[in-house]
Amino acid sequence: MTPHSLAFYMSVVTTGTVLGARPADTPDRVATVLGPDFAENSPDDTNMWRDYGLAEFFWTRESAGHPWQGHHFSLQVHRLAHGGKVVNDALRTRYGRFARRLRFEKLQRLLERRGTTLLEIPDPWNAPNYRLYWQPESQVSVSVVAEHEEYLTPGNLRPGDVYRISAPMPPEQVERHLSYGQE
């Protein structure tokens, strides 16, 4: 793992942004930050996401005449294990080369040294194959492969590899995870 790519992940987890692009930013603002090289997906008039390779940003709107409202972003860290050009130019220019895997233990240790704690929260929808961690201040979640199972976890990732980093995960969503099955 290059120190630069680790710095990127640590920045995302502590700030809840990607190079300063926030989950609530407009499509134009995100394109200004991450560049014009993206695949746009619009399954209907009210939902859209842009795929920048490693990063994906998502928007919703009330109807076709309304402006897009930022919903969330995800870093699809698992894509790095496949190789190829997954990291777009804006990220590569700023952070250099990215390793094919991100070990959660290393990320967590470095974050703790800087005073940033990740709390494990239940993930009943994805257990036992994934574990979920949450950073309350930035509202970032980190999904980690816990157990390998064919068709449920990527074969090129190992237990302990980060699968995805997303934001925001607001406290209400964490509460749903905590209360699942207690009703």
Rosetta silent file (secondary structure, phi, psi, omega in degrees, C-alpha in Angstrom):
SEQUENCE: MTPHSLAFYMSVVTTGTVLGARPADTPDRVATVLGPDFAENSPDDTNMWRDYGLAEFFWTRESAGHPWQGHHFSLQVHRLAHGGKVVNDALRTRYGRFARRLRFEKLQRLLERRGTTLLEIPDPWNAPNYRLYWQPESQVSVSVVAEHEEYLTPGNLRPGDVYRISAPMPPEQVERHLSYGQE
SCORE:     score description
SCORE:     0.000 S_00000001
   1 L     0.000  126.000  178.337    0.000    0.000    0.000 S_00000001
   2 L   -74.797  146.629  177.764    1.486    3.288   -0.958 S_00000001
   3 H   -59.537  -31.374 -178.685    1.509    5.933    1.757 S_00000001
   4 H   -68.132  -44.233 -179.979   -0.282    8.258   -0.656 S_00000001
   5 H   -68.310  -34.199  173.935   -3.259    5.977   -1.258 S_00000001
   6 H   -62.522  -38.872  177.402   -3.526    5.358    2.481 S_00000001
   7 H   -61.464  -37.451  177.619   -3.598    9.133    2.933 S_00000001
   8 H   -61.912  -52.340 -178.793   -6.520    9.238    0.483 S_00000001
   9 H   -61.000  -40.577  179.398   -8.560    6.654    2.380 S_00000001
  10 H   -64.030  -39.163  177.407   -7.781    8.318    5.699 S_00000001
  11 H   -62.701  -45.371 -179.996   -8.909   11.667    4.281 S_00000001
  12 H   -60.610  -46.930 -177.026  -12.196   10.184    3.041 S_00000001
  13 H   -66.084  -38.489 -176.861  -12.930    8.509    6.377 S_00000001
  14 H   -81.734  -29.611 -176.365  -12.096   11.584    8.463 S_00000001
  15 H  -103.185  -21.700 -175.098  -13.713   14.241    6.235 S_00000001
  16 L    71.461   24.326  179.337  -16.584   12.394    4.550 S_00000001
  17 L  -133.109  163.186  173.755  -15.466   13.853    1.201 S_00000001
  18 E  -116.662  106.259 -175.295  -13.612   12.739   -1.922 S_00000001
  19 L    54.058   29.165 -178.876  -11.001   15.394   -2.759 S_00000001
  20 L    94.354  -11.624  176.931  -13.400   17.835   -1.098 S_00000001
  21 E   -76.547  123.854 -177.725  -16.478   16.666   -3.040 S_00000001
  22 L   -94.458  158.396  178.546  -19.279   16.075   -0.538 S_00000001
  23 L   -58.117  -30.325 -177.227  -22.152   13.602   -0.842 S_00000001
  24 L   -86.446   -3.169 -177.974  -24.615   16.528   -1.121 S_00000001
  25 L   -66.509  155.512  178.938  -22.733   18.287   -3.942 S_00000001
  26 L   -73.129  162.208  175.271  -24.311   18.787   -7.358 S_00000001
  27 H   -56.635  -39.717  179.697  -23.260   16.711  -10.370 S_00000001
  28 H   -64.183  -41.822  179.521  -21.474   19.771  -11.801 S_00000001
  29 H   -63.631  -43.729  179.455  -19.503   20.344   -8.592 S_00000001
  30 H   -63.804  -40.890  178.563  -18.420   16.674   -8.450 S_00000001
  31 H   -65.220  -33.434  176.386  -17.370   16.804  -12.124 S_00000001
  32 H   -63.948  -38.140 -178.287  -15.329   19.919  -11.373 S_00000001
  33 H   -79.684  -48.574 -172.944  -13.486   18.010   -8.637 S_00000001
  34 H   -96.061  -10.593  176.681  -13.189   14.532  -10.203 S_00000001
  35 L    99.753  172.164 -175.160  -13.128   15.478  -13.868 S_00000001
  36 L   -86.538   -1.420 -177.235  -15.265   14.837  -16.940 S_00000001
  37 L   -90.870   94.351  179.833  -14.359   11.150  -17.361 S_00000001
  38 L  -150.032  161.272  170.627  -17.325    9.246  -15.924 S_00000001
  39 E  -104.402  128.514 -179.012  -20.102    6.878  -16.920 S_00000001
  40 E  -101.392  133.467 -179.508  -23.545    8.283  -16.202 S_00000001
  41 E  -123.065  122.173  179.764  -26.363    5.961  -15.229 S_00000001
  42 E  -133.289   91.148 -178.484  -29.964    7.210  -15.110 S_00000001
  43 E   -68.133  -19.956  178.344  -32.475    4.393  -14.679 S_00000001
  44 E  -159.736 -173.451 -176.845  -35.323    6.958  -14.555 S_00000001
  45 L   -75.931  -10.243 -173.130  -35.980   10.704  -14.278 S_00000001
  46 L  -114.469   -2.144 -179.777  -35.472   10.809  -10.506 S_00000001
  47 E  -135.888  141.675  178.114  -32.248    8.841   -9.921 S_00000001
  48 E  -154.499  146.823  167.372  -28.766    9.152  -11.345 S_00000001
  49 E  -141.211  153.287  177.146  -25.249    8.110  -10.488 S_00000001
  50 E  -118.022  129.976 -177.485  -21.888    8.795  -12.010 S_00000001
  51 E  -102.245  112.777  178.404  -19.210    6.168  -11.991 S_00000001
  52 L  -100.511   17.786 -178.325  -15.685    7.562  -11.815 S_00000001
  53 L    97.292  -89.576  176.933  -14.114    4.097  -11.486 S_00000001
  54 L   -75.797  -40.756 -176.980  -13.180    3.902   -7.824 S_00000001
  55 E  -102.192  140.599  172.177  -15.675    6.578   -6.771 S_00000001
  56 E  -128.315  135.875  175.982  -19.388    6.684   -7.508 S_00000001
  57 E  -117.680  142.411 -173.793  -21.680    9.616   -6.647 S_00000001
  58 E  -124.355  141.720  179.076  -25.486    9.309   -6.449 S_00000001
  59 E  -134.861  156.431  173.266  -28.289   11.880   -6.819 S_00000001
  60 E  -134.903  163.887  172.586  -32.063   11.953   -6.594 S_00000001
  61 L  -155.266  160.692 -176.487  -34.708   14.531   -7.472 S_00000001
  62 L   -65.979  -44.822  178.065  -38.443   14.936   -7.105 S_00000001
  63 L  -159.036  176.302 -175.559  -39.135   14.976  -10.854 S_00000001
  64 L   -57.601  -27.829 -178.900  -37.468   15.783  -14.168 S_00000001
  65 L   -84.726   -4.806 -177.021  -38.002   19.531  -13.675 S_00000001
  66 L   -99.715  157.436  179.476  -36.302   19.653  -10.283 S_00000001
  67 L   -74.141  155.438  176.142  -32.587   19.958   -9.526 S_00000001
  68 L   -71.353  138.809  175.331  -30.489   16.965   -8.535 S_00000001
  69 E  -114.293  125.959  179.167  -29.883   16.523   -4.810 S_00000001
  70 E   -61.399  136.707 -178.067  -26.749   14.690   -3.742 S_00000001
  71 E  -109.753  -55.401  179.131  -27.560   11.453   -1.939 S_00000001
  72 E  -167.597  170.519  170.027  -24.295    9.601   -1.208 S_00000001
  73 E  -129.972  157.787  175.567  -20.985    8.438   -2.573 S_00000001
  74 E  -136.534  136.582  168.331  -19.256    5.071   -2.500 S_00000001
  75 E   -96.833  114.769 -178.504  -15.660    4.112   -3.030 S_00000001
  76 L   -86.486   72.480 -174.138  -15.815    0.701   -4.687 S_00000001
  77 H   -59.226  -32.255 -179.431  -12.478   -0.414   -3.215 S_00000001
  78 H   -59.714  -24.147 -179.528  -13.091   -4.028   -4.296 S_00000001
  79 H   -65.774  -26.578 -178.818  -12.667   -2.945   -7.941 S_00000001
  80 H   -61.860  -31.239 -177.085   -8.961   -2.360   -7.381 S_00000001
  81 H   -64.978  -20.300  179.664   -8.387   -6.122   -6.979 S_00000001
  82 H   -81.362  -15.937 -176.579   -9.304   -6.630  -10.646 S_00000001
  83 L    80.085 -169.793 -178.958   -6.512   -4.367  -11.855 S_00000001
  84 L    80.982 -173.765 -177.039   -6.834   -2.066  -14.824 S_00000001
  85 L   -88.515   88.204  179.849   -7.578    1.644  -14.753 S_00000001
  86 L   -98.048  -33.533 -176.920   -9.948    1.954  -11.819 S_00000001
  87 L   -87.917  122.505 -177.080   -8.498    5.117  -10.265 S_00000001
  88 L   -73.814  170.232 -173.708   -9.409    8.190  -12.289 S_00000001
  89 H   -60.304  -39.592 -178.500   -6.904   10.866  -13.266 S_00000001
  90 H   -61.711  -43.132  178.976   -7.838   13.350  -10.514 S_00000001
  91 H   -71.333  -42.221 -178.999   -7.192   10.780   -7.772 S_00000001
  92 H   -64.994  -39.482  178.923   -4.091    9.343   -9.440 S_00000001
  93 H   -63.285  -40.491 -177.439   -2.586   12.811   -9.937 S_00000001
  94 H   -79.765  -38.855 -171.113   -3.101   13.686   -6.278 S_00000001
  95 H  -116.972   -5.784  177.914   -2.343   10.323   -4.629 S_00000001
  96 L    79.350 -147.857 -175.552   -0.324    8.253   -7.094 S_00000001
  97 L   -76.694  143.316  177.086   -0.563    4.494   -7.396 S_00000001
  98 L  -112.066  134.533  176.689   -3.214    2.526   -5.493 S_00000001
  99 L   -70.216  161.287 -177.337   -2.604   -1.010   -4.241 S_00000001
 100 L   -73.853  -19.429  179.596   -5.016   -3.744   -5.296 S_00000001
 101 L  -135.912  148.965  173.533   -6.233   -4.325   -1.736 S_00000001
 102 L  -117.461  113.750  179.192   -6.853   -2.177    1.300 S_00000001
 103 E   -80.659  124.425 -177.060   -6.351   -4.037    4.561 S_00000001
 104 H   -61.253  -42.733 -177.646   -8.828   -2.824    7.157 S_00000001
 105 H   -56.234  -41.951  179.549   -6.518   -3.496   10.091 S_00000001
 106 H   -67.894  -45.988  178.193   -3.885   -1.152    8.666 S_00000001
 107 H   -59.527  -47.417 -179.294   -6.412    1.591    7.877 S_00000001
 108 H   -61.330  -44.061  179.830   -7.971    1.310   11.338 S_00000001
 109 H   -60.745  -45.393  179.598   -4.579    1.424   13.078 S_00000001
 110 H   -66.318  -38.919  177.289   -3.512    4.554   11.185 S_00000001
 111 H   -64.347  -43.083  179.813   -6.842    6.263   11.844 S_00000001
 112 H   -62.194  -36.823  176.764   -6.627    5.473   15.570 S_00000001
 113 H   -60.385  -28.426  179.150   -3.135    7.012   15.705 S_00000001
 114 L   -95.201    6.051  176.897   -4.743   10.225   14.471 S_00000001
 115 L    84.725   16.428  179.384   -7.587   10.005   16.979 S_00000001
 116 L  -105.892  119.882 -176.638  -10.259    8.790   14.540 S_00000001
 117 L  -103.876  138.985  171.904  -12.266    5.837   15.794 S_00000001
 118 L  -108.055  124.774 -179.361  -14.292    3.405   13.721 S_00000001
 119 E   -98.219  131.960  175.358  -17.138    1.760   15.610 S_00000001
 120 E   -78.054  133.375  176.344  -18.326   -1.669   14.576 S_00000001
 121 E  -124.664  152.585  179.497  -22.081   -1.799   14.072 S_00000001
 122 L   -62.087  144.653  175.827  -24.253   -4.813   13.298 S_00000001
 123 L  -131.408   70.448 -172.562  -24.867   -5.496    9.628 S_00000001
 124 L   -61.778  -22.864 -178.280  -27.585   -8.146    9.746 S_00000001
 125 L   -77.557  -20.858 -176.237  -28.306   -7.867    6.018 S_00000001
 126 L  -122.480   -1.652  178.172  -24.738   -8.818    5.057 S_00000001
 127 L   -73.232  150.484    2.718  -23.530  -10.939    7.973 S_00000001
 128 L   -91.895    6.163 -173.521  -21.609  -13.169    8.306 S_00000001
 129 L   -77.308  -24.427 -179.026  -19.780  -12.317    5.070 S_00000001
 130 E  -131.981  150.961  171.575  -19.203   -8.627    5.832 S_00000001
 131 E  -116.588  149.410 -175.488  -18.541   -6.488    8.886 S_00000001
 132 E  -123.305  135.092  179.641  -19.540   -2.833    9.026 S_00000001
 133 E  -124.772  152.082 -174.637  -17.740    0.049   10.729 S_00000001
 134 E  -137.262  137.894  175.151  -18.875    3.626   11.207 S_00000001
 135 E  -107.562  108.111 -172.349  -17.133    6.913   11.869 S_00000001
 136 L   -61.364  -40.500 -175.769  -19.695    9.109   13.723 S_00000001
 137 L   -67.911  -45.347 -178.837  -18.205   12.557   13.029 S_00000001
 138 L   -89.682  -12.489 -177.439  -17.820   12.140    9.254 S_00000001
 139 L    59.450   38.111  177.651  -20.725    9.658    8.960 S_00000001
 140 E   -97.919  140.494  174.022  -18.594    7.363    6.812 S_00000001
 141 E  -113.987  149.374  179.840  -19.135    3.601    6.757 S_00000001
 142 E  -128.567  119.288  178.402  -16.544    0.979    5.888 S_00000001
 143 E   -98.636  130.378 -173.824  -17.610   -2.478    4.725 S_00000001
 144 E  -125.910  136.892  175.893  -15.031   -5.234    5.266 S_00000001
 145 E   -65.872  126.148  179.609  -14.969   -8.811    4.009 S_00000001
 146 L  -103.767  -44.079  179.604  -15.364  -11.071    7.056 S_00000001
 147 L  -139.892  140.447  176.746  -15.799  -14.518    5.507 S_00000001
 148 L   -85.529  133.370  173.749  -15.425  -15.693    1.964 S_00000001
 149 L  -144.696  128.309 -177.699  -18.418  -17.399    0.415 S_00000001
 150 L   -52.696  135.604  179.943  -18.799  -18.159   -3.272 S_00000001
 151 L    74.976  -12.909  179.850  -21.163  -15.739   -5.025 S_00000001
 152 L  -108.349  -23.504  176.319  -21.475  -13.538   -1.904 S_00000001
 153 L  -133.984  145.600 -179.682  -17.927  -12.193   -1.617 S_00000001
 154 L   -61.990  134.947 -179.040  -15.412  -11.499   -4.378 S_00000001
 155 L   -67.251  -19.922 -178.975  -13.012  -14.392   -4.872 S_00000001
 156 L   -94.870    8.479  172.992  -10.082  -12.037   -5.283 S_00000001
 157 L  -112.741  153.105  179.430  -10.540  -10.467   -1.827 S_00000001
 158 L  -111.914  157.707  171.217   -9.553  -11.988    1.497 S_00000001
 159 L   -53.454  134.440 -177.505  -11.150  -11.651    4.905 S_00000001
 160 L    98.421   -8.675  176.100   -9.963   -8.342    6.323 S_00000001
 161 E   -83.849  141.293  175.168   -9.954   -6.533    2.956 S_00000001
 162 E   -72.221  132.426  178.109  -12.050   -3.371    2.652 S_00000001
 163 E   -93.296  -48.887 -175.941  -14.907   -3.875    0.208 S_00000001
 164 E  -153.794  150.231  172.101  -16.456   -0.388    0.115 S_00000001
 165 E  -124.401  128.594 -175.910  -16.320    3.008    1.846 S_00000001
 166 E  -135.544  157.687  174.299  -19.517    5.112    1.726 S_00000001
 167 E  -156.382  149.725   -4.661  -20.958    8.353    3.055 S_00000001
 168 L   -90.195  156.756  168.134  -23.117    9.516    4.558 S_00000001
 169 L  -120.985   93.062 -175.402  -24.426    6.947    6.973 S_00000001
 170 L   -69.820  161.227 -178.859  -26.483    9.147    9.296 S_00000001
 171 H   -54.035  -33.481  179.413  -27.192    8.190   12.918 S_00000001
 172 H   -62.695  -37.006  178.592  -30.788    7.199   12.027 S_00000001
 173 H   -70.179  -39.714  175.785  -29.457    4.552    9.670 S_00000001
 174 H   -61.156  -40.849  179.004  -27.048    3.294   12.334 S_00000001
 175 H   -59.986  -40.210  177.011  -30.021    3.114   14.716 S_00000001
 176 H   -61.408  -40.217  177.487  -31.871    0.872   12.223 S_00000001
 177 H   -63.625  -42.500 -176.963  -28.860   -1.437   12.160 S_00000001
 178 H   -69.777  -32.155 -175.931  -28.728   -1.502   15.945 S_00000001
 179 H   -95.035   -3.885 -178.252  -32.455   -2.166   16.385 S_00000001
 180 L   -55.992  129.926  177.841  -32.849   -4.743   13.612 S_00000001
 181 L    81.648    0.636 -179.471  -34.546   -7.861   14.966 S_00000001
 182 L   -99.237    3.647 -176.499  -35.442   -6.245   18.306 S_00000001
 183 L   -90.913    0.000    0.000  -38.999   -5.360   17.310 S_00000001
